[in-house]
Short mmCIF file of N, CA, C and O in Angstrom, two decimals:
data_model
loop_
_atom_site.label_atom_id
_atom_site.label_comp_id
_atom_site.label_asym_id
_atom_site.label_seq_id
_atom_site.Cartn_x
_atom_site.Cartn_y
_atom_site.Cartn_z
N UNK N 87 0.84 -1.18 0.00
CA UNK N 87 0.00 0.00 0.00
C UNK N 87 0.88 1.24 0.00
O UNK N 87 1.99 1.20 0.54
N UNK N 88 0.43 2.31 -0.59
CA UNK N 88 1.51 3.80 -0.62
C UNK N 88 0.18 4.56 0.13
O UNK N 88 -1.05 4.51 0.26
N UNK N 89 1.55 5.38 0.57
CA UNK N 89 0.50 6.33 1.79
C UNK N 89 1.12 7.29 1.43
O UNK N 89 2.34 7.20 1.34
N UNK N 90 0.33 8.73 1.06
CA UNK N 90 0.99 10.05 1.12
C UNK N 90 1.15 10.72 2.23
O UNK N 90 0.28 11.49 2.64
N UNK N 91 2.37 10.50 2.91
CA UNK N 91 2.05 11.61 4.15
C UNK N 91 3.06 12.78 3.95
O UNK N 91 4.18 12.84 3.44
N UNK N 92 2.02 13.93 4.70
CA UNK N 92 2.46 15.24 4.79
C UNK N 92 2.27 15.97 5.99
O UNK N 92 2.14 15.54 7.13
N UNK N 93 2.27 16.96 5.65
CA UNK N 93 2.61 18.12 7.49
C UNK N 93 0.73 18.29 7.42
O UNK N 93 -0.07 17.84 6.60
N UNK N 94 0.55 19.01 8.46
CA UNK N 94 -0.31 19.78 8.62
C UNK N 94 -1.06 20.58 7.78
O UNK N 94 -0.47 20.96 6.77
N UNK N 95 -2.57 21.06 7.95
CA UNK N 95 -3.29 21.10 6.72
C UNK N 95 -2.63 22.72 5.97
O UNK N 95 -2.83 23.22 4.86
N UNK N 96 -1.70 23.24 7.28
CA UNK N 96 -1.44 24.72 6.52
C UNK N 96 -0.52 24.88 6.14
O UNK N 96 0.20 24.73 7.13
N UNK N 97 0.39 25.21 4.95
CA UNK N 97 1.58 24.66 4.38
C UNK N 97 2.51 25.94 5.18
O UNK N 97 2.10 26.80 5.95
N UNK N 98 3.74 25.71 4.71
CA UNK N 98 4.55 26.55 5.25
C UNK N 98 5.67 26.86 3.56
O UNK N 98 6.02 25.93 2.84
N UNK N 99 6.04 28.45 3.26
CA UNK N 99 6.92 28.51 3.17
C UNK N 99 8.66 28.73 3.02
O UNK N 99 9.27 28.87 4.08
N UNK N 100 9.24 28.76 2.06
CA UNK N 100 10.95 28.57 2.49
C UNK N 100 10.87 29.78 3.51
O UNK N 100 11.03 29.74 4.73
N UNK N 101 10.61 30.78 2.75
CA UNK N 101 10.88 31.93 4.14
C UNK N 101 10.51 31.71 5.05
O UNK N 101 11.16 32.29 5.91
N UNK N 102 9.45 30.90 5.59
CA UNK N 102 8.35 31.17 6.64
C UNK N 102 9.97 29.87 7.50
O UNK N 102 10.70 30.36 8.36
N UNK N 103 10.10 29.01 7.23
CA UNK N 103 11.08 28.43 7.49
C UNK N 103 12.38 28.82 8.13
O UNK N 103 12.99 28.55 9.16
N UNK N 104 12.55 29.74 6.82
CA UNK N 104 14.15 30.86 7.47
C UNK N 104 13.57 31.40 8.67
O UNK N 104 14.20 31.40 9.73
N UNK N 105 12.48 31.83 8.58
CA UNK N 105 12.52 33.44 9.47
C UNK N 105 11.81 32.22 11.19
O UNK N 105 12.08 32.66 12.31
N UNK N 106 11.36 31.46 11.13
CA UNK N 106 11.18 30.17 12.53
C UNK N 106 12.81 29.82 12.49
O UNK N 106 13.45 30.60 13.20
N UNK N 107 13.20 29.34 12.16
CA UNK N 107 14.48 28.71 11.97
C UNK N 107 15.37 29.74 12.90
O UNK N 107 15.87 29.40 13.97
N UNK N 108 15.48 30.85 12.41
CA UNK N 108 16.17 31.92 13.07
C UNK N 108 15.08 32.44 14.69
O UNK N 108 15.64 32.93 15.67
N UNK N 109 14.07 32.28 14.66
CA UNK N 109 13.38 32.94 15.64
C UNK N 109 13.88 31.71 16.92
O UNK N 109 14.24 32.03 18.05
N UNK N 110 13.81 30.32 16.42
CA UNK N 110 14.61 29.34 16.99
C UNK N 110 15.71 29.79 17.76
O UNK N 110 15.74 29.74 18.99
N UNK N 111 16.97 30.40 16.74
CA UNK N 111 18.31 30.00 17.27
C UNK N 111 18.81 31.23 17.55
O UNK N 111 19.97 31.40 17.93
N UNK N 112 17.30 32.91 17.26
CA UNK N 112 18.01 34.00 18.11
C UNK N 112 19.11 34.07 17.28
O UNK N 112 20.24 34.13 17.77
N UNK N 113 18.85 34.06 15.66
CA UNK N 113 19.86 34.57 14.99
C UNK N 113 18.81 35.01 13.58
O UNK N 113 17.60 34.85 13.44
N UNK N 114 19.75 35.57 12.73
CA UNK N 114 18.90 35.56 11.09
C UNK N 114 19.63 34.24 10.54
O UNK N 114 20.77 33.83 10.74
N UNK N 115 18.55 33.73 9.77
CA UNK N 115 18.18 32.99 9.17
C UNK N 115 18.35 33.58 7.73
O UNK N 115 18.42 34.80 7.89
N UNK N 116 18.44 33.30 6.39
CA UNK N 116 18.12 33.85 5.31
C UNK N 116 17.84 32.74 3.77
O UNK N 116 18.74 32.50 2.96
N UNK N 117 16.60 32.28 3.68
CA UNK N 117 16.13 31.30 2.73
C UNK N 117 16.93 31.90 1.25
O UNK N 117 16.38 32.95 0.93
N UNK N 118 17.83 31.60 0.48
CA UNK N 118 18.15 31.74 -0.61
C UNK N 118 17.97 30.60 -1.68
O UNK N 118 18.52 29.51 -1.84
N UNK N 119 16.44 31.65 -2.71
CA UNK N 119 16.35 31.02 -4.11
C UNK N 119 17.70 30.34 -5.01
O UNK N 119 18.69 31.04 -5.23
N UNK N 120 17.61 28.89 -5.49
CA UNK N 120 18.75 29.00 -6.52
C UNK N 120 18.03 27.79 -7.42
O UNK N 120 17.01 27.20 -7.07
N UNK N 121 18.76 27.56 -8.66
CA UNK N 121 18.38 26.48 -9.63
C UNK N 121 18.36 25.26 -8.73
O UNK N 121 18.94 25.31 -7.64
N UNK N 122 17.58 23.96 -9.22
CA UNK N 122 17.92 23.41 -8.56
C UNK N 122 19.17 22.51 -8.62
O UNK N 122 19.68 21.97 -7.64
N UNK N 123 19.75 22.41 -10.32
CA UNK N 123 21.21 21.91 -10.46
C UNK N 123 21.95 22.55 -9.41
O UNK N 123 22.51 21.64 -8.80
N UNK N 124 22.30 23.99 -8.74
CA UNK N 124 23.63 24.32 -8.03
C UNK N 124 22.78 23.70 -6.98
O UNK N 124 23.39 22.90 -6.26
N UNK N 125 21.08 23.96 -6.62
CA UNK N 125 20.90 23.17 -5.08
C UNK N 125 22.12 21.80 -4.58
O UNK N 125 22.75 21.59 -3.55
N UNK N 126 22.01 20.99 -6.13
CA UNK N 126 22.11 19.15 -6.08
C UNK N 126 23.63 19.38 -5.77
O UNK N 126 24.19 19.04 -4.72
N UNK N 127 24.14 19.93 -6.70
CA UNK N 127 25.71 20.18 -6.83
C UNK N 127 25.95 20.40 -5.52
O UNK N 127 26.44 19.40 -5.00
N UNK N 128 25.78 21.49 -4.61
CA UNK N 128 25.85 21.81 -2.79
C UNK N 128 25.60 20.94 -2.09
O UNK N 128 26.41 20.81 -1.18
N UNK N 129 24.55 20.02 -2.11
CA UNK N 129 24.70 19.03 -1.40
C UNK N 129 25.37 18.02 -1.19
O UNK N 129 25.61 17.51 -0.09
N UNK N 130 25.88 17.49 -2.73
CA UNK N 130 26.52 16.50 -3.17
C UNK N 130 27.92 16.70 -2.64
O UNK N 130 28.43 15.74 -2.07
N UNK N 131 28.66 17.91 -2.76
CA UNK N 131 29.90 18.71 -2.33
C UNK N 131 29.80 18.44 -1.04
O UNK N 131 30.76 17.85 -0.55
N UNK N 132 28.67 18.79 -0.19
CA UNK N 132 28.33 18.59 0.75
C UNK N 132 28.75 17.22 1.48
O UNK N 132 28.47 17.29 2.68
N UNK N 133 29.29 16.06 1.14
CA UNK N 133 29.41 14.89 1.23
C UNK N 133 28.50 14.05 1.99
O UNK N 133 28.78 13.19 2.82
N UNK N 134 26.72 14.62 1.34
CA UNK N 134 25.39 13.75 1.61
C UNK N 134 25.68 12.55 1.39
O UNK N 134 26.61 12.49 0.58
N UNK N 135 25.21 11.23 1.84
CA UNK N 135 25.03 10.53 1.68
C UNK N 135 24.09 10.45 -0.18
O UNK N 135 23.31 11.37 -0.42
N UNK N 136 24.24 9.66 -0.94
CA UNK N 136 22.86 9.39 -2.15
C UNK N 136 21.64 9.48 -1.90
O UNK N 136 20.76 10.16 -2.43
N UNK N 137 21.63 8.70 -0.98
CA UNK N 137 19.97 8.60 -0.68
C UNK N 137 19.57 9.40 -0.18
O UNK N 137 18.34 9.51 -0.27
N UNK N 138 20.39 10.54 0.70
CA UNK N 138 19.54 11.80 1.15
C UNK N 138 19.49 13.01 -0.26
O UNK N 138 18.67 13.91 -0.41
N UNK N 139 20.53 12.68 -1.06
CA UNK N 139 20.32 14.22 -2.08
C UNK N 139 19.69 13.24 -2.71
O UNK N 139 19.44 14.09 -3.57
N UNK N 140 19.24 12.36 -3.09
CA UNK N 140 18.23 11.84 -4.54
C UNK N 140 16.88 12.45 -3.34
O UNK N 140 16.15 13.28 -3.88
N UNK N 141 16.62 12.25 -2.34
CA UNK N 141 15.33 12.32 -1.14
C UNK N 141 15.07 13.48 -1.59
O UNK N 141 14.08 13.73 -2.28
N UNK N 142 16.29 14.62 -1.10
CA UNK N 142 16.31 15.96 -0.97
C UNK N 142 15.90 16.65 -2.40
O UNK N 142 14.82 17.21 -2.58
N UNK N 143 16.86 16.52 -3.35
CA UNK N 143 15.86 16.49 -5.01
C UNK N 143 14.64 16.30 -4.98
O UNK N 143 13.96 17.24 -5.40
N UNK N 144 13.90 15.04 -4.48
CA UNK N 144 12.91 14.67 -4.90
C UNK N 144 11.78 15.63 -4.39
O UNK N 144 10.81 16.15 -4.95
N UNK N 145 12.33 15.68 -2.96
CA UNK N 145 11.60 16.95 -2.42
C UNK N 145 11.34 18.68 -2.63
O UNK N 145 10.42 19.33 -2.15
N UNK N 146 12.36 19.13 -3.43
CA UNK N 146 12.46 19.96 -4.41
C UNK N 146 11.83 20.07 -5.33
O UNK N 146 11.20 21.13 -5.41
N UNK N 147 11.73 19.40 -6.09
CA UNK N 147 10.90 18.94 -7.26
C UNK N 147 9.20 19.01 -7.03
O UNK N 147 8.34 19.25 -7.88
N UNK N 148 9.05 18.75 -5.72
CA UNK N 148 7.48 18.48 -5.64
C UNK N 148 7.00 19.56 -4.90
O UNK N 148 5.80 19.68 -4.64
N UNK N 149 7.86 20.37 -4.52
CA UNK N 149 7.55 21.69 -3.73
C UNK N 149 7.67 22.25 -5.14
O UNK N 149 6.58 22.72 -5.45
N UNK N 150 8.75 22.42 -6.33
CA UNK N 150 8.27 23.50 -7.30
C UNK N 150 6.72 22.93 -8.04
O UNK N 150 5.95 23.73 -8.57
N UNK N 151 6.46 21.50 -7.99
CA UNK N 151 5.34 20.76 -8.75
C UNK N 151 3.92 21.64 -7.94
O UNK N 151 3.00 22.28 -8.45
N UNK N 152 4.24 21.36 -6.57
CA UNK N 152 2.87 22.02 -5.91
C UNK N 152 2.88 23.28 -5.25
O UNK N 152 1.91 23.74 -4.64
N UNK N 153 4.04 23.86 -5.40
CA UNK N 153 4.11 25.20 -4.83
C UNK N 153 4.61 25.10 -3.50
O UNK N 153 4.52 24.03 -2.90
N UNK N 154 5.21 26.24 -2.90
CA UNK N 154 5.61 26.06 -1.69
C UNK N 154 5.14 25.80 -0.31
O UNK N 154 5.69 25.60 0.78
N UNK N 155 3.56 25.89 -0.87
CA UNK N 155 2.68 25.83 0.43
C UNK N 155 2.86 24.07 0.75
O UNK N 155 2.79 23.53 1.85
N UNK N 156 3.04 23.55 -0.33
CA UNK N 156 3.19 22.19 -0.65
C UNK N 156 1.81 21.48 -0.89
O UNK N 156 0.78 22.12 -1.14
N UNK N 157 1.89 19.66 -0.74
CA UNK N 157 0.37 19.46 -0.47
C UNK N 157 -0.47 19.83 0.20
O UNK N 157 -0.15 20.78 0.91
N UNK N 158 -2.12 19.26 0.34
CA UNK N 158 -2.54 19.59 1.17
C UNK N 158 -2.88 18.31 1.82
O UNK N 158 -2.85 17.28 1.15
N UNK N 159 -3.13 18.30 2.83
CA UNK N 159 -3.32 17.07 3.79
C UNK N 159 -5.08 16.87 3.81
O UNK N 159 -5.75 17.65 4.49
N UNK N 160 -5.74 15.79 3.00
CA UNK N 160 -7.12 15.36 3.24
C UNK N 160 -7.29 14.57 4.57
O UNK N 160 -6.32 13.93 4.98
N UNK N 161 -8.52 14.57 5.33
CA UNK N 161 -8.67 13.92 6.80
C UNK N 161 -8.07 12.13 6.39
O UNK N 161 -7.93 11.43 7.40
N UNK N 162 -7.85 11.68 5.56
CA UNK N 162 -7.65 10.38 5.58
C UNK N 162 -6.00 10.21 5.76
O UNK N 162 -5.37 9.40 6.44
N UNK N 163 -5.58 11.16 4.99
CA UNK N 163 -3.94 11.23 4.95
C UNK N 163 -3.75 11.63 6.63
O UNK N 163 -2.90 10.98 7.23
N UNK N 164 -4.45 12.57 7.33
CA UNK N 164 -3.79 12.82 8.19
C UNK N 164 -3.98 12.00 9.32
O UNK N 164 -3.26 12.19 10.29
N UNK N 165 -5.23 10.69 9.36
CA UNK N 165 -5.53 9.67 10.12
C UNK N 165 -4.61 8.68 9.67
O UNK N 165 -4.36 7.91 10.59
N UNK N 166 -3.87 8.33 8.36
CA UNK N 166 -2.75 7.66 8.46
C UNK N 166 -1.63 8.00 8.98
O UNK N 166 -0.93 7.20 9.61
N UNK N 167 -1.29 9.35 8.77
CA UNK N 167 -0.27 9.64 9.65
C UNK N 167 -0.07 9.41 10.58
O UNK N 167 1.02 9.14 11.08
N UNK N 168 -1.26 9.49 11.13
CA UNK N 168 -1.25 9.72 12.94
C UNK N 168 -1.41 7.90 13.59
O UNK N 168 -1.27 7.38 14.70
N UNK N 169 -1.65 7.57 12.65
CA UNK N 169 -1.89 5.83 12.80
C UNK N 169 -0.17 5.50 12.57
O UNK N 169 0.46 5.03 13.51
N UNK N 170 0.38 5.73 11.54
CA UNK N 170 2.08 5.14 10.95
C UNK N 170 2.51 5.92 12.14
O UNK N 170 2.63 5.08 13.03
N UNK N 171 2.66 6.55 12.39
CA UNK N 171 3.72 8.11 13.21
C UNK N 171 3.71 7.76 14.61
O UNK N 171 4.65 7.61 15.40
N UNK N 172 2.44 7.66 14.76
CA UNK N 172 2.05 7.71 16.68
C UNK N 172 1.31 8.65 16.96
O UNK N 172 0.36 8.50 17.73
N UNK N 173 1.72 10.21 16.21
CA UNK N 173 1.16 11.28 16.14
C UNK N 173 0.78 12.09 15.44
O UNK N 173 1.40 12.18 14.38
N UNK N 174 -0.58 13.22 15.68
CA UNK N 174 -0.99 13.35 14.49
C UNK N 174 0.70 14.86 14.10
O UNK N 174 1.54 15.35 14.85
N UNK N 175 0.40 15.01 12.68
CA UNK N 175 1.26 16.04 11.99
C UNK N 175 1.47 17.10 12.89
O UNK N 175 0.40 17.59 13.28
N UNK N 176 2.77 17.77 13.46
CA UNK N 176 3.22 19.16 13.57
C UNK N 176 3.14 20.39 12.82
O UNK N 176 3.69 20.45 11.72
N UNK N 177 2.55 21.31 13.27
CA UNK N 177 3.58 22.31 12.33
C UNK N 177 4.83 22.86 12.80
O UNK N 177 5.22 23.21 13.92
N UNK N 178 5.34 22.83 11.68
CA UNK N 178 6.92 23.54 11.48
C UNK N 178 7.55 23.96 13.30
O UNK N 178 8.54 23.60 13.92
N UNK N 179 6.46 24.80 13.62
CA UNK N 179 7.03 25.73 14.63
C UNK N 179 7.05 25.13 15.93
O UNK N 179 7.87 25.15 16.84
N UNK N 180 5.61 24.43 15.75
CA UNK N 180 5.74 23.37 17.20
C UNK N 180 6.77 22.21 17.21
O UNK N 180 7.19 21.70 18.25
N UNK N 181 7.21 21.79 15.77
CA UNK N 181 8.33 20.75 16.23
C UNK N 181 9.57 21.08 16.57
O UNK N 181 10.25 20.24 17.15
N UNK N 182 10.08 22.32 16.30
CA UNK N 182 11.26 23.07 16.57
C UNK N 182 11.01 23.76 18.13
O UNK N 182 11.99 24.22 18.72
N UNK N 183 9.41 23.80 18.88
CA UNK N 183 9.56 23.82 19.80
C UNK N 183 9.94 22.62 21.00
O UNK N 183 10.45 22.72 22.11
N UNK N 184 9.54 21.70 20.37
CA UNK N 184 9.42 20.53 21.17
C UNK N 184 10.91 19.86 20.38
O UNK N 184 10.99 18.65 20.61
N UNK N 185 11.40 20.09 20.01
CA UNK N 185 12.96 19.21 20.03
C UNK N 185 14.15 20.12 20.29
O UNK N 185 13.95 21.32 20.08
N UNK N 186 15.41 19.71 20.74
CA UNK N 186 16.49 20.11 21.21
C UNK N 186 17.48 20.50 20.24
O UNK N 186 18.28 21.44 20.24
N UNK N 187 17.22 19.35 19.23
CA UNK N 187 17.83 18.85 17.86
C UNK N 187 17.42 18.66 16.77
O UNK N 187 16.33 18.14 17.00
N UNK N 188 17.55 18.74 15.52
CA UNK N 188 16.48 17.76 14.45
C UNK N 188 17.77 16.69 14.42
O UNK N 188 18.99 16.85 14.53
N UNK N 189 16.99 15.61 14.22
CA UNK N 189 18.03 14.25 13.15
C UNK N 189 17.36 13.35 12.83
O UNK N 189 16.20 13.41 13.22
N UNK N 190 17.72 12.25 12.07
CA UNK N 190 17.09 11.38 10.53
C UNK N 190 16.42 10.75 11.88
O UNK N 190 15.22 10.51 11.70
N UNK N 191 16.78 10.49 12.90
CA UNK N 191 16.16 9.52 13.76
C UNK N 191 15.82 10.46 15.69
O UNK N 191 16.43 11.06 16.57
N UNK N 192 14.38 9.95 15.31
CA UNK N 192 13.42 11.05 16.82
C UNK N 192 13.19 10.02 17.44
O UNK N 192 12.51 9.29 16.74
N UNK N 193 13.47 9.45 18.67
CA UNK N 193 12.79 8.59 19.64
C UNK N 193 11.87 9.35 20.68
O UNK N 193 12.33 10.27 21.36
N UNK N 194 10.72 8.98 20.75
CA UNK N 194 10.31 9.50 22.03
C UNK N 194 10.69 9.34 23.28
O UNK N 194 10.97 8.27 23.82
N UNK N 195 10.71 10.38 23.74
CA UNK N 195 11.32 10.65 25.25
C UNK N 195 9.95 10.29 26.57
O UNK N 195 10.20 10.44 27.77
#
């Protein structure tokens, strides 16, 4: 079975990102537009792992496909989520309130 899951029904974006991001860490933040070839190229330089810049592309791609607000989350997507996850979807701002850290792997505390 494929399950689309996504955030919360109100999208967020890149800026809205920078400017939490920074409200976070009590610094500026600054979202900068670029193609997405130099995006891939930066990451790759970056010494990502594959599977995160093919991820990270892919995710690129579907934010320019649906816009930055991104998808939207229908009540069924977000009852799978909350069924796969444990919990239902965050937004942006509450998960950066409630973690210390981001990383590929969240255990509950």
């Amino acid at each position: 079975k494929e399950y689309t899951l996504t955030g919360p029904p109100q999208g967020i974006t890149d800026n809205e990102v920078a400017r939490l991001l920074g409200k976070h860490l009590g610094k500026p933040v600054m979202y900068v537009d670029q193609p997405l070839h130099t995006f891939e190229d930066g990451i790759k330089k970056g010494g990502n792992p594959k599977f995160l810049v093919k991820d990270l592309i892919a995710l690129e791609k579907m934010k320019a496909k649906h816009g930055s607000q991104g998808l939207p989350l229908s009540l069924t997507q977000h009852e799978e989520f909350a069924k796969i996850c444990g919990h239902d979807p965050e937004a942006y701002e509450e998960y950066l309130l409630a973690k210390d850290m981001m990383s590929p792997l969240e255990i509950p505390q």
